[in-house]
Amino acid sequence: MKPTLLMVPRMPEALVARLRESYVVLGPMEHSTPAALPAGAAEAEALLTMGSLSTDAALIDALPKLRLICCYGTGIEGVDRARAKARGIALGNAGEANAASVAEFAMGLVLATARRIPQADRFVRAGRWKGNSVERMPAVPGLAGRRLGIYGLGAIGSRIARRAEAFEMEIGYHNRSRRADMPYRYHDSLLGLADWADILVVSARASAENRHAVDAAVLEALGPRGHLVNVSRGIAVDEEALCAALEAGGIAGAGLDVYENEPQVSDRLKALDNIVLTPHIAAASDSAQAAQQEVLLGNLRAFFAGEPLPSPVPL
């Protein structure tokens, strides 16, 4: 008999077709709560979900045969890891599968906000460019020689750093600890990093510990010529403090791919001209999606073969 999988979010059709070759696939679910469980869910041995969705103790305990939780992507913040550990449930994610895609997108947001590319596009579309006319877009600092601060120098952050080197930027970072294998300037606090940086990129793993890590004090340290880019999770940035800083000129600009209450984006953010907003698409490249799917399939194959997960998450 094929093992039963429960799929919480809707996943790519091609991936689902491959899953159905080896498994009984239930779902997707309307929402990630016990009340939304489909018929037959009690037989599910593996749960397929995303880190941004809640996989709490109630959902875990509603699945008596559950032995594996697989997150599509790298995020795991929605999983009650303590409850999974207590139940002896393994946890896997996509590891570094989407790191290159997210890193290149982060640099795109750095360019977009620091070089005011969306504003330039609107300037041209509005017919305001008159060649050598008096009205023209103001000059802005380039990237060469500027300081890029990276909060979270993991798989994504380290790739952002290497890409920023090609732009001749000076690179610093804040991590839980110094990385001896990296040549960049280490800062022992996020506040210190923000004070040093011209552009602050958030690429830290989302967790309860770093909720609103980028707060009013960090934004004040970044300063009126500074820019913020977030490709981590929305909870890492205090959006109210960010709006206040952007409205008052406390920082120069920002680029966000993630938000506190996705898919809702506050009207206050959308009203700002000095921010670039994208719909959580940093990992939405063909290569990243293909890699994530292969890791997920590999985790499932290994688990049901009694082998170690290729991409496990310690509990």
mmCIF file of C-alpha atoms in Angstrom:
data_model
loop_
_atom_site.group_PDB
_atom_site.id
_atom_site.type_symbol
_atom_site.label_atom_id
_atom_site.label_comp_id
_atom_site.label_asym_id
_atom_site.label_seq_id
_atom_site.Cartn_x
_atom_site.Cartn_y
_atom_site.Cartn_z
ATOM 1 C CA MET A 1 0.000 0.000 0.000
ATOM 2 C CA LYS A 2 1.112 3.559 -0.723
ATOM 3 C CA PRO A 3 1.838 5.750 2.322
ATOM 4 C CA THR A 4 -0.610 8.619 2.848
ATOM 5 C CA LEU A 5 0.554 12.243 2.639
ATOM 6 C CA LEU A 6 -1.454 15.268 3.739
ATOM 7 C CA MET A 7 -0.773 18.399 1.671
ATOM 8 C CA VAL A 8 -1.729 21.618 3.467
ATOM 9 C CA PRO A 9 -1.094 24.277 0.765
ATOM 10 C CA ARG A 10 -1.851 23.880 -2.915
ATOM 11 C CA MET A 11 1.367 22.749 -4.562
ATOM 12 C CA PRO A 12 2.500 22.789 -8.209
ATOM 13 C CA GLU A 13 0.531 20.343 -10.345
ATOM 14 C CA ALA A 14 3.637 18.684 -11.723
ATOM 15 C CA LEU A 15 4.896 18.026 -8.199
ATOM 16 C CA VAL A 16 1.540 16.626 -7.084
ATOM 17 C CA ALA A 17 1.520 14.295 -10.095
ATOM 18 C CA ARG A 18 4.942 12.963 -9.117
ATOM 19 C CA LEU A 19 3.829 12.534 -5.508
ATOM 20 C CA ARG A 20 0.784 10.535 -6.572
ATOM 21 C CA GLU A 21 3.051 7.988 -8.281
ATOM 22 C CA SER A 22 4.285 6.797 -4.881
ATOM 23 C CA TYR A 23 1.818 8.121 -2.305
ATOM 24 C CA VAL A 24 -1.833 8.671 -1.552
ATOM 25 C CA VAL A 25 -2.073 12.453 -1.528
ATOM 26 C CA LEU A 26 -4.787 14.245 0.457
ATOM 27 C CA GLY A 27 -5.465 17.984 0.347
ATOM 28 C CA PRO A 28 -4.903 20.809 -0.156
ATOM 29 C CA MET A 29 -6.593 22.125 2.994
ATOM 30 C CA GLU A 30 -8.642 25.316 3.149
ATOM 31 C CA HIS A 31 -6.692 26.318 6.252
ATOM 32 C CA SER A 32 -4.200 24.589 8.534
ATOM 33 C CA THR A 33 -6.482 23.640 11.436
ATOM 34 C CA PRO A 34 -7.970 20.323 12.583
ATOM 35 C CA ALA A 35 -11.415 21.506 11.455
ATOM 36 C CA ALA A 36 -10.201 21.568 7.838
ATOM 37 C CA LEU A 37 -8.787 18.039 7.770
ATOM 38 C CA PRO A 38 -10.064 15.995 4.811
ATOM 39 C CA ALA A 39 -11.497 12.504 5.064
ATOM 40 C CA GLY A 40 -8.762 9.943 5.572
ATOM 41 C CA ALA A 41 -6.342 12.372 7.217
ATOM 42 C CA ALA A 42 -6.009 10.105 10.241
ATOM 43 C CA GLU A 43 -3.943 7.791 8.008
ATOM 44 C CA ALA A 44 -1.438 10.497 7.048
ATOM 45 C CA GLU A 45 2.159 9.623 7.904
ATOM 46 C CA ALA A 46 3.681 12.786 6.406
ATOM 47 C CA LEU A 47 2.495 16.385 6.368
ATOM 48 C CA LEU A 48 3.546 18.718 3.538
ATOM 49 C CA THR A 49 3.338 22.377 4.492
ATOM 50 C CA MET A 50 5.134 25.732 4.406
ATOM 51 C CA GLY A 51 6.906 27.546 7.211
ATOM 52 C CA SER A 52 4.588 30.535 6.905
ATOM 53 C CA LEU A 53 1.575 28.338 7.729
ATOM 54 C CA SER A 54 0.686 27.209 11.238
ATOM 55 C CA THR A 55 1.469 23.607 12.126
ATOM 56 C CA ASP A 56 0.573 23.828 15.789
ATOM 57 C CA ALA A 57 0.134 21.222 18.493
ATOM 58 C CA ALA A 58 -3.592 20.896 17.776
ATOM 59 C CA LEU A 59 -2.992 20.007 14.124
ATOM 60 C CA ILE A 60 -0.111 17.682 14.955
ATOM 61 C CA ASP A 61 -2.168 15.850 17.595
ATOM 62 C CA ALA A 62 -5.103 15.494 15.201
ATOM 63 C CA LEU A 63 -2.882 13.264 13.026
ATOM 64 C CA PRO A 64 -2.228 10.112 15.081
ATOM 65 C CA LYS A 65 0.007 8.395 12.494
ATOM 66 C CA LEU A 66 2.088 11.457 11.633
ATOM 67 C CA ARG A 67 5.835 10.719 11.546
ATOM 68 C CA LEU A 68 7.249 13.400 9.235
ATOM 69 C CA ILE A 69 6.653 17.102 8.564
ATOM 70 C CA CYS A 70 8.150 18.395 5.300
ATOM 71 C CA CYS A 71 8.272 22.139 4.679
ATOM 72 C CA TYR A 72 8.293 23.265 1.057
ATOM 73 C CA GLY A 73 10.948 25.951 1.208
ATOM 74 C CA THR A 74 13.372 26.816 3.976
ATOM 75 C CA GLY A 75 11.007 28.411 6.502
ATOM 76 C CA ILE A 76 9.996 26.365 9.565
ATOM 77 C CA GLU A 77 8.678 29.115 11.839
ATOM 78 C CA GLY A 78 5.071 27.899 11.763
ATOM 79 C CA VAL A 79 5.914 24.421 13.055
ATOM 80 C CA ASP A 80 5.515 23.671 16.770
ATOM 81 C CA ARG A 81 8.925 22.038 16.971
ATOM 82 C CA ALA A 82 8.586 21.191 20.644
ATOM 83 C CA ARG A 83 5.391 19.240 20.005
ATOM 84 C CA ALA A 84 6.904 17.512 16.982
ATOM 85 C CA LYS A 85 9.910 16.476 19.059
ATOM 86 C CA ALA A 86 7.682 15.210 21.870
ATOM 87 C CA ARG A 87 5.808 13.054 19.357
ATOM 88 C CA GLY A 88 9.014 11.776 17.752
ATOM 89 C CA ILE A 89 8.129 13.401 14.430
ATOM 90 C CA ALA A 90 10.957 14.217 12.029
ATOM 91 C CA LEU A 91 11.157 17.639 10.348
ATOM 92 C CA GLY A 92 12.674 18.464 6.979
ATOM 93 C CA ASN A 93 12.910 21.565 4.791
ATOM 94 C CA ALA A 94 14.468 22.625 1.491
ATOM 95 C CA GLY A 95 17.832 23.530 2.989
ATOM 96 C CA GLU A 96 19.815 25.745 0.616
ATOM 97 C CA ALA A 97 17.699 24.935 -2.447
ATOM 98 C CA ASN A 98 16.390 28.466 -2.982
ATOM 99 C CA ALA A 99 19.319 30.415 -1.526
ATOM 100 C CA ALA A 100 20.777 31.618 -4.833
ATOM 101 C CA SER A 101 17.379 32.777 -6.098
ATOM 102 C CA VAL A 102 16.590 34.707 -2.910
ATOM 103 C CA ALA A 103 20.054 36.261 -2.839
ATOM 104 C CA GLU A 104 19.812 37.565 -6.399
ATOM 105 C CA PHE A 105 16.352 38.953 -5.675
ATOM 106 C CA ALA A 106 17.676 40.673 -2.554
ATOM 107 C CA MET A 107 20.276 42.417 -4.685
ATOM 108 C CA GLY A 108 17.494 43.398 -7.081
ATOM 109 C CA LEU A 109 15.680 45.088 -4.209
ATOM 110 C CA VAL A 110 18.918 46.756 -3.093
ATOM 111 C CA LEU A 111 19.307 48.228 -6.582
ATOM 112 C CA ALA A 112 15.640 49.122 -6.864
ATOM 113 C CA THR A 113 15.486 51.076 -3.616
ATOM 114 C CA ALA A 114 18.990 52.583 -3.547
ATOM 115 C CA ARG A 115 18.968 53.598 -7.229
ATOM 116 C CA ARG A 116 15.235 54.505 -7.191
ATOM 117 C CA ILE A 117 14.458 52.367 -10.244
ATOM 118 C CA PRO A 118 10.656 52.132 -9.733
ATOM 119 C CA GLN A 119 10.469 55.897 -9.219
ATOM 120 C CA ALA A 120 12.434 56.423 -12.434
ATOM 121 C CA ASP A 121 10.009 54.164 -14.289
ATOM 122 C CA ARG A 122 7.047 56.210 -13.021
ATOM 123 C CA PHE A 123 8.873 59.439 -13.906
ATOM 124 C CA VAL A 124 9.195 58.360 -17.541
ATOM 125 C CA ARG A 125 5.652 56.941 -17.797
ATOM 126 C CA ALA A 126 4.213 60.203 -16.459
ATOM 127 C CA GLY A 127 5.876 62.142 -19.304
ATOM 128 C CA ARG A 128 8.024 64.146 -16.901
ATOM 129 C CA TRP A 129 11.336 63.424 -18.645
ATOM 130 C CA LYS A 130 12.061 66.341 -20.943
ATOM 131 C CA GLY A 131 15.627 65.613 -21.929
ATOM 132 C CA ASN A 132 17.741 68.439 -20.573
ATOM 133 C CA SER A 133 14.811 70.152 -18.866
ATOM 134 C CA VAL A 134 15.057 71.661 -15.401
ATOM 135 C CA GLU A 135 12.978 68.879 -13.858
ATOM 136 C CA ARG A 136 14.985 65.713 -13.625
ATOM 137 C CA MET A 137 15.397 62.996 -11.040
ATOM 138 C CA PRO A 138 17.915 63.863 -8.325
ATOM 139 C CA ALA A 139 21.240 62.055 -8.185
ATOM 140 C CA VAL A 140 21.592 59.326 -5.567
ATOM 141 C CA PRO A 141 24.608 57.535 -4.099
ATOM 142 C CA GLY A 142 25.690 54.495 -6.071
ATOM 143 C CA LEU A 143 26.543 51.127 -4.535
ATOM 144 C CA ALA A 144 30.305 51.126 -5.071
ATOM 145 C CA GLY A 145 32.081 51.950 -1.831
ATOM 146 C CA ARG A 146 28.905 51.855 0.260
ATOM 147 C CA ARG A 147 28.377 49.660 3.290
ATOM 148 C CA LEU A 148 26.040 46.685 3.070
ATOM 149 C CA GLY A 149 24.971 45.232 6.414
ATOM 150 C CA ILE A 150 23.563 41.691 6.364
ATOM 151 C CA TYR A 151 21.471 40.471 9.273
ATOM 152 C CA GLY A 152 21.837 36.702 9.056
ATOM 153 C CA LEU A 153 24.890 35.399 7.210
ATOM 154 C CA GLY A 154 23.555 31.924 6.494
ATOM 155 C CA ALA A 155 23.005 30.205 3.160
ATOM 156 C CA ILE A 156 21.167 33.228 1.730
ATOM 157 C CA GLY A 157 23.112 35.964 3.497
ATOM 158 C CA SER A 158 26.496 34.615 2.437
ATOM 159 C CA ARG A 159 25.334 34.540 -1.188
ATOM 160 C CA ILE A 160 24.092 38.121 -0.905
ATOM 161 C CA ALA A 161 27.527 39.083 0.380
ATOM 162 C CA ARG A 162 29.305 37.480 -2.575
ATOM 163 C CA ARG A 163 27.009 39.242 -5.028
ATOM 164 C CA ALA A 164 27.498 42.561 -3.247
ATOM 165 C CA GLU A 165 31.266 42.159 -3.587
ATOM 166 C CA ALA A 166 30.800 42.372 -7.361
ATOM 167 C CA PHE A 167 29.248 45.819 -6.789
ATOM 168 C CA GLU A 168 32.402 46.863 -4.899
ATOM 169 C CA MET A 169 30.548 47.231 -1.631
ATOM 170 C CA GLU A 170 31.994 46.968 1.869
ATOM 171 C CA ILE A 171 30.232 44.162 3.717
ATOM 172 C CA GLY A 172 29.423 43.661 7.386
ATOM 173 C CA TYR A 173 27.091 41.279 9.177
ATOM 174 C CA HIS A 174 25.427 40.344 12.437
ATOM 175 C CA ASN A 175 24.875 36.704 13.333
ATOM 176 C CA ARG A 176 24.348 34.798 16.539
ATOM 177 C CA SER A 177 28.108 34.251 16.371
ATOM 178 C CA ARG A 178 31.092 35.275 14.272
ATOM 179 C CA ARG A 179 31.782 33.131 11.191
ATOM 180 C CA ALA A 180 35.468 32.322 11.066
ATOM 181 C CA ASP A 181 35.118 31.165 7.449
ATOM 182 C CA MET A 182 33.900 34.545 6.228
ATOM 183 C CA PRO A 183 36.111 37.633 5.649
ATOM 184 C CA TYR A 184 33.433 40.241 6.316
ATOM 185 C CA ARG A 185 33.229 42.714 9.192
ATOM 186 C CA TYR A 186 31.398 41.175 12.176
ATOM 187 C CA HIS A 187 29.139 43.274 14.429
ATOM 188 C CA ASP A 188 28.076 41.862 17.760
ATOM 189 C CA SER A 189 24.667 43.589 17.695
ATOM 190 C CA LEU A 190 22.042 44.390 15.086
ATOM 191 C CA LEU A 191 21.954 47.972 16.351
ATOM 192 C CA GLY A 192 25.693 48.310 15.786
ATOM 193 C CA LEU A 193 25.378 46.851 12.294
ATOM 194 C CA ALA A 194 22.595 49.291 11.393
ATOM 195 C CA ASP A 195 24.627 52.232 12.686
ATOM 196 C CA TRP A 196 27.552 51.172 10.469
ATOM 197 C CA ALA A 197 25.578 50.271 7.335
ATOM 198 C CA ASP A 198 24.236 52.340 4.471
ATOM 199 C CA ILE A 199 21.954 49.504 3.380
ATOM 200 C CA LEU A 200 20.638 46.832 5.773
ATOM 201 C CA VAL A 201 19.458 43.499 4.333
ATOM 202 C CA VAL A 202 17.462 41.151 6.542
ATOM 203 C CA SER A 203 18.076 37.488 5.698
ATOM 204 C CA ALA A 204 17.874 35.919 9.165
ATOM 205 C CA ARG A 205 15.731 32.854 9.785
ATOM 206 C CA ALA A 206 12.352 33.906 11.168
ATOM 207 C CA SER A 207 11.602 32.866 14.724
ATOM 208 C CA ALA A 208 9.890 34.192 17.822
ATOM 209 C CA GLU A 209 13.282 35.405 19.066
ATOM 210 C CA ASN A 210 13.772 37.853 16.203
ATOM 211 C CA ARG A 211 10.226 39.191 15.994
ATOM 212 C CA HIS A 212 10.487 42.944 15.323
ATOM 213 C CA ALA A 213 14.277 42.707 15.555
ATOM 214 C CA VAL A 214 14.347 45.660 13.156
ATOM 215 C CA ASP A 215 12.545 48.177 15.350
ATOM 216 C CA ALA A 216 12.454 51.952 15.678
ATOM 217 C CA ALA A 217 15.885 52.038 17.320
ATOM 218 C CA VAL A 218 17.504 50.011 14.525
ATOM 219 C CA LEU A 219 15.870 52.198 11.871
ATOM 220 C CA GLU A 220 17.036 55.335 13.657
ATOM 221 C CA ALA A 221 20.571 53.932 13.676
ATOM 222 C CA LEU A 222 20.328 53.190 9.942
ATOM 223 C CA GLY A 223 19.605 56.880 9.449
ATOM 224 C CA PRO A 224 18.106 59.253 6.866
ATOM 225 C CA ARG A 225 20.386 58.105 4.014
ATOM 226 C CA GLY A 226 19.915 54.420 4.808
ATOM 227 C CA HIS A 227 17.871 51.744 3.056
ATOM 228 C CA LEU A 228 16.268 48.565 4.393
ATOM 229 C CA VAL A 229 15.652 45.367 2.401
ATOM 230 C CA ASN A 230 13.776 42.372 3.854
ATOM 231 C CA VAL A 231 13.773 38.944 2.171
ATOM 232 C CA SER A 232 13.470 36.977 5.419
ATOM 233 C CA ARG A 233 10.004 37.019 6.991
ATOM 234 C CA GLY A 234 7.711 39.937 7.722
ATOM 235 C CA ILE A 235 7.806 39.397 11.477
ATOM 236 C CA ALA A 236 11.485 40.407 11.555
ATOM 237 C CA VAL A 237 10.551 44.064 10.881
ATOM 238 C CA ASP A 238 8.236 46.284 12.925
ATOM 239 C CA GLU A 239 6.092 47.563 10.057
ATOM 240 C CA GLU A 240 4.580 50.424 12.045
ATOM 241 C CA ALA A 241 8.055 51.671 12.948
ATOM 242 C CA LEU A 242 9.149 51.248 9.325
ATOM 243 C CA CYS A 243 6.198 53.270 8.031
ATOM 244 C CA ALA A 244 6.921 56.029 10.541
ATOM 245 C CA ALA A 245 10.587 56.128 9.512
ATOM 246 C CA LEU A 246 9.778 56.241 5.792
ATOM 247 C CA GLU A 247 7.072 58.882 6.233
ATOM 248 C CA ALA A 248 9.295 61.155 8.312
ATOM 249 C CA GLY A 249 12.482 60.676 6.288
ATOM 250 C CA GLY A 250 14.077 58.709 9.115
ATOM 251 C CA ILE A 251 15.420 56.360 6.425
ATOM 252 C CA ALA A 252 15.687 56.998 2.694
ATOM 253 C CA GLY A 253 13.909 53.943 1.343
ATOM 254 C CA ALA A 254 13.084 50.266 1.630
ATOM 255 C CA GLY A 255 12.393 47.136 -0.392
ATOM 256 C CA LEU A 256 10.108 44.439 1.017
ATOM 257 C CA ASP A 257 9.301 41.011 -0.360
ATOM 258 C CA VAL A 258 7.722 39.811 2.920
ATOM 259 C CA TYR A 259 5.140 41.247 5.315
ATOM 260 C CA GLU A 260 3.763 40.739 8.792
ATOM 261 C CA ASN A 261 0.280 39.635 7.706
ATOM 262 C CA GLU A 262 0.622 38.101 4.263
ATOM 263 C CA PRO A 263 -1.030 38.404 1.825
ATOM 264 C CA GLN A 264 -2.412 41.607 3.349
ATOM 265 C CA VAL A 265 -0.145 44.614 2.857
ATOM 266 C CA SER A 266 -1.051 47.682 4.846
ATOM 267 C CA ASP A 267 -2.447 50.705 3.039
ATOM 268 C CA ARG A 268 0.105 52.762 4.902
ATOM 269 C CA LEU A 269 2.948 50.896 3.185
ATOM 270 C CA LYS A 270 1.254 51.056 -0.213
ATOM 271 C CA ALA A 271 0.829 54.817 0.067
ATOM 272 C CA LEU A 272 4.577 55.412 0.331
ATOM 273 C CA ASP A 273 6.613 56.408 -2.726
ATOM 274 C CA ASN A 274 9.991 55.534 -1.203
ATOM 275 C CA ILE A 275 9.390 51.805 -0.868
ATOM 276 C CA VAL A 276 9.464 48.882 -3.324
ATOM 277 C CA LEU A 277 6.863 46.173 -2.626
ATOM 278 C CA THR A 278 6.899 42.678 -4.149
ATOM 279 C CA PRO A 279 4.592 39.696 -3.362
ATOM 280 C CA HIS A 280 6.959 37.218 -1.638
ATOM 281 C CA ILE A 281 8.548 36.053 -4.897
ATOM 282 C CA ALA A 282 12.268 35.963 -4.080
ATOM 283 C CA ALA A 283 12.281 32.172 -4.443
ATOM 284 C CA ALA A 284 9.949 32.170 -7.448
ATOM 285 C CA SER A 285 12.520 31.260 -10.075
ATOM 286 C CA ASP A 286 12.388 28.097 -12.170
ATOM 287 C CA SER A 287 15.671 26.850 -10.748
ATOM 288 C CA ALA A 288 14.702 27.430 -7.114
ATOM 289 C CA GLN A 289 11.302 25.809 -7.476
ATOM 290 C CA ALA A 290 12.746 22.770 -9.214
ATOM 291 C CA ALA A 291 15.424 22.422 -6.542
ATOM 292 C CA GLN A 292 12.909 22.745 -3.700
ATOM 293 C CA GLN A 293 10.711 20.068 -5.233
ATOM 294 C CA GLU A 294 13.633 17.669 -5.613
ATOM 295 C CA VAL A 295 14.622 18.169 -1.969
ATOM 296 C CA LEU A 296 11.055 17.552 -0.807
ATOM 297 C CA LEU A 297 10.801 14.381 -2.882
ATOM 298 C CA GLY A 298 14.209 13.294 -1.621
ATOM 299 C CA ASN A 299 13.203 13.804 2.000
ATOM 300 C CA LEU A 300 10.084 11.702 1.475
ATOM 301 C CA ARG A 301 11.929 8.910 -0.356
ATOM 302 C CA ALA A 302 14.604 8.693 2.305
ATOM 303 C CA PHE A 303 12.149 8.755 5.184
ATOM 304 C CA PHE A 304 9.965 5.954 3.880
ATOM 305 C CA ALA A 305 13.082 3.948 2.998
ATOM 306 C CA GLY A 306 14.269 4.232 6.591
ATOM 307 C CA GLU A 307 17.231 6.408 5.623
ATOM 308 C CA PRO A 308 18.405 9.782 7.031
ATOM 309 C CA LEU A 309 16.709 12.849 5.557
ATOM 310 C CA PRO A 310 18.863 14.668 2.976
ATOM 311 C CA SER A 311 17.724 17.984 4.449
ATOM 312 C CA PRO A 312 16.761 17.549 8.102
ATOM 313 C CA VAL A 313 15.947 20.236 10.657
ATOM 314 C CA PRO A 314 17.191 19.484 14.201
ATOM 315 C CA LEU A 315 14.449 19.470 16.836
#
